[in-house]
Amino acid sequence: DAKTTQPPSMDCAEGRAANLPCNHSTISGNEYVYWYRQIHSQGPQYIIHGLKNNETNEMASLIITEDRKSSTLILPHATLRDTAVYYCIVRVEAGGTSYGKLTFGQGTILTVHP
Amino acid sequence: NAGVTQTPKFRVLKTGQSMTLLCAQDMNHEYMYWYRQDPGMGLRLIHYSVGEGTTAKGEVPDGYNVSRLKKQNFLLGLESAAPSQTSVYFCASRMTVTFQAFFGQGTRLTVV
């Protein structure tokens, strides 16, 4: 699986857009980019995923560069409740035991300020 | 539809005691996972299962055993608890194709 690199921490003002980057320069053609977040003391929560096209849902937007070597998770209007650790994960979607693992790196601590 | 339910939510054990953590999911998911998270640290994968009757080791399996006798349940056992196993334990499940996983609310275990 491709390795991901995220900044350890970021700050954002409430009401502004939060743009969280993720570098995955070794990503292969069949690997998807997934984003999760973990609010303090809670279990992680799935946010969004994509292969190569930009994706949007009710929580966020995912922008993947054309060469797929990096992506950005965008929270369009950050609130205090968006303060959390955000994880970027790259995975192949396939069956089989060797593809079963789901592991998390250190992620980015996003702090939203009033 | 409860999603992923972990039992118990809190537990205090004495060193050397044993216990079993239960994870139950009602989404008919094939894959299930157990993680531990120490204070201020990231999630570490203990064991996982790709289907009923199967288990596999994760990143930190030592000191833990697991069983998946029924598709909806994934049990994590501590045979002889140690203070180093004080942690918050999270369970998760997902379908086969996608890595969109659903997590439980965690079990806070303290070993004294």
mmCIF file of C-alpha atoms in Angstrom:
data_model
loop_
_atom_site.group_PDB
_atom_site.id
_atom_site.type_symbol
_atom_site.label_atom_id
_atom_site.label_comp_id
_atom_site.label_asym_id
_atom_site.label_seq_id
_atom_site.Cartn_x
_atom_site.Cartn_y
_atom_site.Cartn_z
ATOM 1 C CA ASP A 1 0.000 0.000 0.000
ATOM 2 C CA ALA A 2 1.156 3.520 -0.781
ATOM 3 C CA LYS A 3 2.649 5.501 2.081
ATOM 4 C CA THR A 4 0.940 8.769 3.021
ATOM 5 C CA THR A 5 2.412 11.941 4.495
ATOM 6 C CA GLN A 6 0.340 14.510 6.368
ATOM 7 C CA PRO A 7 1.300 17.615 8.342
ATOM 8 C CA PRO A 8 1.157 16.896 12.077
ATOM 9 C CA SER A 9 -1.094 19.853 12.868
ATOM 10 C CA MET A 10 -3.085 22.680 11.310
ATOM 11 C CA ASP A 11 -5.218 25.552 12.537
ATOM 12 C CA CYS A 12 -8.329 27.044 11.014
ATOM 13 C CA ALA A 13 -10.680 29.875 11.931
ATOM 14 C CA GLU A 14 -14.301 28.988 12.505
ATOM 15 C CA GLY A 15 -16.388 29.609 9.403
ATOM 16 C CA ARG A 16 -13.431 29.436 7.070
ATOM 17 C CA ALA A 17 -12.518 26.550 4.804
ATOM 18 C CA ALA A 18 -10.129 23.972 6.200
ATOM 19 C CA ASN A 19 -7.836 22.453 3.566
ATOM 20 C CA LEU A 20 -6.013 19.341 4.758
ATOM 21 C CA PRO A 21 -3.281 18.023 2.457
ATOM 22 C CA CYS A 22 -2.069 14.473 1.993
ATOM 23 C CA ASN A 23 0.887 13.324 -0.045
ATOM 24 C CA HIS A 24 0.780 9.826 -1.566
ATOM 25 C CA SER A 25 3.422 10.011 -4.278
ATOM 26 C CA THR A 26 3.784 6.210 -4.598
ATOM 27 C CA ILE A 27 0.077 5.568 -5.161
ATOM 28 C CA SER A 28 -0.720 2.958 -7.781
ATOM 29 C CA GLY A 29 -3.476 3.068 -10.343
ATOM 30 C CA ASN A 30 -5.993 0.951 -8.455
ATOM 31 C CA GLU A 31 -5.544 2.517 -5.031
ATOM 32 C CA TYR A 32 -8.250 4.684 -3.523
ATOM 33 C CA VAL A 33 -7.751 7.629 -1.185
ATOM 34 C CA TYR A 34 -9.820 7.470 2.011
ATOM 35 C CA TRP A 35 -10.270 10.094 4.696
ATOM 36 C CA TYR A 36 -11.351 9.495 8.283
ATOM 37 C CA ARG A 37 -11.464 11.695 11.327
ATOM 38 C CA GLN A 38 -11.407 11.005 15.053
ATOM 39 C CA ILE A 39 -12.982 13.471 17.409
ATOM 40 C CA HIS A 40 -11.551 13.305 20.920
ATOM 41 C CA SER A 41 -12.386 10.056 22.759
ATOM 42 C CA GLN A 42 -14.663 8.810 19.984
ATOM 43 C CA GLY A 43 -14.216 6.071 17.402
ATOM 44 C CA PRO A 44 -12.953 7.167 13.982
ATOM 45 C CA GLN A 45 -15.546 8.292 11.453
ATOM 46 C CA TYR A 46 -15.415 7.763 7.698
ATOM 47 C CA ILE A 47 -15.583 11.027 5.733
ATOM 48 C CA ILE A 48 -15.081 10.438 2.027
ATOM 49 C CA HIS A 49 -13.072 8.499 -0.540
ATOM 50 C CA GLY A 50 -12.136 8.725 -4.199
ATOM 51 C CA LEU A 51 -10.047 7.205 -6.991
ATOM 52 C CA LYS A 52 -9.222 10.033 -9.383
ATOM 53 C CA ASN A 53 -12.233 12.278 -9.750
ATOM 54 C CA ASN A 54 -13.065 14.944 -7.225
ATOM 55 C CA GLU A 55 -15.739 13.888 -4.783
ATOM 56 C CA THR A 56 -18.180 15.784 -2.596
ATOM 57 C CA ASN A 57 -20.619 14.716 0.072
ATOM 58 C CA GLU A 58 -22.469 16.376 2.920
ATOM 59 C CA MET A 59 -19.365 16.418 5.095
ATOM 60 C CA ALA A 60 -16.515 17.425 2.808
ATOM 61 C CA SER A 61 -14.932 17.613 -0.632
ATOM 62 C CA LEU A 62 -11.974 15.584 -1.829
ATOM 63 C CA ILE A 63 -9.689 17.015 -4.481
ATOM 64 C CA ILE A 64 -7.201 14.588 -6.050
ATOM 65 C CA THR A 65 -4.477 15.967 -8.297
ATOM 66 C CA GLU A 66 -4.353 14.812 -11.891
ATOM 67 C CA ASP A 67 -1.212 12.734 -11.282
ATOM 68 C CA ARG A 68 -2.895 11.346 -8.111
ATOM 69 C CA LYS A 69 0.236 11.948 -6.043
ATOM 70 C CA SER A 70 -1.541 14.177 -3.575
ATOM 71 C CA SER A 71 -5.009 15.078 -2.386
ATOM 72 C CA THR A 72 -6.755 17.699 -0.289
ATOM 73 C CA LEU A 73 -9.700 17.261 2.030
ATOM 74 C CA ILE A 74 -11.789 20.414 2.197
ATOM 75 C CA LEU A 75 -14.189 21.256 5.009
ATOM 76 C CA PRO A 76 -15.929 24.249 3.418
ATOM 77 C CA HIS A 77 -17.124 26.015 6.566
ATOM 78 C CA ALA A 78 -15.246 24.658 9.566
ATOM 79 C CA THR A 79 -16.936 24.654 12.957
ATOM 80 C CA LEU A 80 -15.562 24.033 16.432
ATOM 81 C CA ARG A 81 -16.993 20.509 16.209
ATOM 82 C CA ASP A 82 -14.629 19.780 13.311
ATOM 83 C CA THR A 83 -11.647 19.875 15.683
ATOM 84 C CA ALA A 84 -10.275 16.339 15.344
ATOM 85 C CA VAL A 85 -7.449 14.172 14.031
ATOM 86 C CA TYR A 86 -7.830 13.633 10.287
ATOM 87 C CA TYR A 87 -6.393 10.509 8.675
ATOM 88 C CA CYS A 88 -5.571 10.002 5.009
ATOM 89 C CA ILE A 89 -5.370 6.345 3.953
ATOM 90 C CA VAL A 90 -4.597 4.761 0.597
ATOM 91 C CA ARG A 91 -6.017 1.307 -0.094
ATOM 92 C CA VAL A 92 -6.718 -1.086 -2.919
ATOM 93 C CA GLU A 93 -10.351 -2.123 -3.011
ATOM 94 C CA ALA A 94 -10.231 -5.889 -3.501
ATOM 95 C CA GLY A 95 -11.043 -9.092 -1.722
ATOM 96 C CA GLY A 96 -8.597 -11.553 -0.251
ATOM 97 C CA THR A 97 -6.843 -11.763 3.089
ATOM 98 C CA SER A 98 -3.807 -9.759 1.983
ATOM 99 C CA TYR A 99 -6.015 -6.740 1.410
ATOM 100 C CA GLY A 100 -7.806 -6.999 4.745
ATOM 101 C CA LYS A 101 -5.707 -4.702 6.896
ATOM 102 C CA LEU A 102 -6.914 -1.208 7.710
ATOM 103 C CA THR A 103 -4.201 0.750 9.488
ATOM 104 C CA PHE A 104 -3.911 4.408 10.419
ATOM 105 C CA GLY A 105 -0.909 6.706 10.497
ATOM 106 C CA GLN A 106 -0.499 9.702 12.793
ATOM 107 C CA GLY A 107 -2.855 11.971 10.879
ATOM 108 C CA THR A 108 -3.255 15.751 11.101
ATOM 109 C CA ILE A 109 -4.571 17.400 14.245
ATOM 110 C CA LEU A 110 -6.945 20.108 13.040
ATOM 111 C CA THR A 111 -7.817 22.776 15.580
ATOM 112 C CA VAL A 112 -10.663 25.118 14.692
ATOM 113 C CA HIS A 113 -10.494 28.429 16.577
ATOM 114 C CA PRO A 114 -13.433 30.741 17.383
ATOM 115 C CA ASN B 1 -29.901 -0.722 13.328
ATOM 116 C CA ALA B 2 -27.274 -0.227 16.057
ATOM 117 C CA GLY B 3 -24.136 -0.403 13.866
ATOM 118 C CA VAL B 4 -21.106 -1.520 15.881
ATOM 119 C CA THR B 5 -21.613 -2.129 19.586
ATOM 120 C CA GLN B 6 -18.814 -2.759 22.061
ATOM 121 C CA THR B 7 -19.295 -4.387 25.457
ATOM 122 C CA PRO B 8 -18.325 -3.367 28.102
ATOM 123 C CA LYS B 9 -17.703 0.371 27.815
ATOM 124 C CA PHE B 10 -15.483 0.564 30.896
ATOM 125 C CA ARG B 11 -13.576 -2.034 32.879
ATOM 126 C CA VAL B 12 -10.915 -2.135 35.574
ATOM 127 C CA LEU B 13 -8.860 -5.317 35.840
ATOM 128 C CA LYS B 14 -6.200 -6.470 38.236
ATOM 129 C CA THR B 15 -2.899 -7.657 36.828
ATOM 130 C CA GLY B 16 -3.162 -11.301 35.833
ATOM 131 C CA GLN B 17 -6.942 -11.343 35.437
ATOM 132 C CA SER B 18 -8.550 -12.334 32.182
ATOM 133 C CA MET B 19 -11.423 -10.816 30.281
ATOM 134 C CA THR B 20 -13.173 -10.801 26.933
ATOM 135 C CA LEU B 21 -14.271 -7.736 24.991
ATOM 136 C CA LEU B 22 -17.243 -8.238 22.706
ATOM 137 C CA CYS B 23 -17.820 -6.460 19.410
ATOM 138 C CA ALA B 24 -21.145 -6.950 17.659
ATOM 139 C CA GLN B 25 -22.219 -5.565 14.285
ATOM 140 C CA ASP B 26 -25.619 -5.793 12.624
ATOM 141 C CA MET B 27 -24.609 -4.708 9.117
ATOM 142 C CA ASN B 28 -23.664 -8.170 7.796
ATOM 143 C CA HIS B 29 -20.072 -7.016 7.300
ATOM 144 C CA GLU B 30 -17.383 -9.528 6.422
ATOM 145 C CA TYR B 31 -14.386 -7.690 7.850
ATOM 146 C CA MET B 32 -13.923 -6.852 11.519
ATOM 147 C CA TYR B 33 -11.035 -5.230 13.392
ATOM 148 C CA TRP B 34 -9.719 -4.632 16.888
ATOM 149 C CA TYR B 35 -7.510 -1.613 17.638
ATOM 150 C CA ARG B 36 -5.964 -0.146 20.729
ATOM 151 C CA GLN B 37 -5.273 3.528 21.323
ATOM 152 C CA ASP B 38 -3.017 4.691 24.118
ATOM 153 C CA PRO B 39 -3.328 8.273 25.465
ATOM 154 C CA GLY B 40 -2.110 10.801 22.913
ATOM 155 C CA MET B 41 -1.214 8.060 20.442
ATOM 156 C CA GLY B 42 -2.605 6.756 17.196
ATOM 157 C CA LEU B 43 -4.647 3.645 16.505
ATOM 158 C CA ARG B 44 -2.760 0.365 16.373
ATOM 159 C CA LEU B 45 -4.251 -2.725 14.800
ATOM 160 C CA ILE B 46 -4.296 -5.756 17.119
ATOM 161 C CA HIS B 47 -6.099 -8.452 15.120
ATOM 162 C CA TYR B 48 -8.583 -8.562 12.300
ATOM 163 C CA SER B 49 -10.909 -10.999 10.575
ATOM 164 C CA VAL B 50 -11.874 -11.289 6.922
ATOM 165 C CA GLY B 51 -14.858 -13.517 7.596
ATOM 166 C CA GLU B 52 -16.539 -15.962 9.950
ATOM 167 C CA GLY B 53 -14.059 -18.475 11.310
ATOM 168 C CA THR B 54 -10.970 -16.504 10.219
ATOM 169 C CA THR B 55 -8.553 -14.281 12.131
ATOM 170 C CA ALA B 56 -5.239 -12.616 11.339
ATOM 171 C CA LYS B 57 -2.574 -10.744 13.276
ATOM 172 C CA GLY B 58 -2.232 -6.996 13.069
ATOM 173 C CA GLU B 59 0.581 -4.723 14.221
ATOM 174 C CA VAL B 60 0.468 -5.470 17.977
ATOM 175 C CA PRO B 61 -1.059 -8.951 18.514
ATOM 176 C CA ASP B 62 1.013 -10.137 21.487
ATOM 177 C CA GLY B 63 -0.970 -10.696 24.676
ATOM 178 C CA TYR B 64 -4.314 -10.884 22.863
ATOM 179 C CA ASN B 65 -6.396 -13.616 21.288
ATOM 180 C CA VAL B 66 -9.459 -13.289 19.098
ATOM 181 C CA SER B 67 -12.287 -15.416 17.814
ATOM 182 C CA ARG B 68 -14.923 -14.979 15.087
ATOM 183 C CA LEU B 69 -17.306 -17.892 15.606
ATOM 184 C CA LYS B 70 -20.262 -15.911 14.316
ATOM 185 C CA LYS B 71 -20.166 -13.400 11.490
ATOM 186 C CA GLN B 72 -21.687 -10.654 13.587
ATOM 187 C CA ASN B 73 -19.371 -11.020 16.587
ATOM 188 C CA PHE B 74 -15.631 -10.507 17.051
ATOM 189 C CA LEU B 75 -14.228 -11.267 20.505
ATOM 190 C CA LEU B 76 -10.958 -9.937 21.898
ATOM 191 C CA GLY B 77 -9.476 -11.846 24.829
ATOM 192 C CA LEU B 78 -6.826 -10.931 27.353
ATOM 193 C CA GLU B 79 -5.628 -14.123 29.059
ATOM 194 C CA SER B 80 -3.435 -12.469 31.695
ATOM 195 C CA ALA B 81 -3.865 -8.712 31.803
ATOM 196 C CA ALA B 82 -0.842 -6.469 32.253
ATOM 197 C CA PRO B 83 -0.665 -2.736 33.072
ATOM 198 C CA SER B 84 0.774 -2.178 29.573
ATOM 199 C CA GLN B 85 -2.609 -3.216 28.192
ATOM 200 C CA THR B 86 -4.301 -0.207 29.762
ATOM 201 C CA SER B 87 -5.796 1.489 26.739
ATOM 202 C CA VAL B 88 -8.937 2.357 24.832
ATOM 203 C CA TYR B 89 -9.992 -0.469 22.547
ATOM 204 C CA PHE B 90 -11.943 0.165 19.360
ATOM 205 C CA CYS B 91 -13.724 -2.316 17.168
ATOM 206 C CA ALA B 92 -14.639 -1.710 13.531
ATOM 207 C CA SER B 93 -16.347 -3.495 10.671
ATOM 208 C CA ARG B 94 -16.659 -3.014 6.924
ATOM 209 C CA MET B 95 -17.958 -4.632 3.784
ATOM 210 C CA THR B 96 -15.626 -6.618 1.541
ATOM 211 C CA VAL B 97 -15.198 -4.206 -1.349
ATOM 212 C CA THR B 98 -14.917 -0.787 0.260
ATOM 213 C CA PHE B 99 -12.711 0.452 3.095
ATOM 214 C CA GLN B 100 -15.557 2.533 4.485
ATOM 215 C CA ALA B 101 -15.433 1.201 8.025
ATOM 216 C CA PHE B 102 -17.766 1.735 10.961
ATOM 217 C CA PHE B 103 -16.347 2.014 14.460
ATOM 218 C CA GLY B 104 -17.724 1.341 17.896
ATOM 219 C CA GLN B 105 -17.543 3.873 20.717
ATOM 220 C CA GLY B 106 -14.663 2.167 22.452
ATOM 221 C CA THR B 107 -13.926 0.209 25.626
ATOM 222 C CA ARG B 108 -11.809 1.941 28.229
ATOM 223 C CA LEU B 109 -9.731 -0.686 30.008
ATOM 224 C CA THR B 110 -7.532 -0.009 33.007
ATOM 225 C CA VAL B 111 -5.226 -2.711 34.371
ATOM 226 C CA VAL B 112 -3.937 -2.025 37.885
#
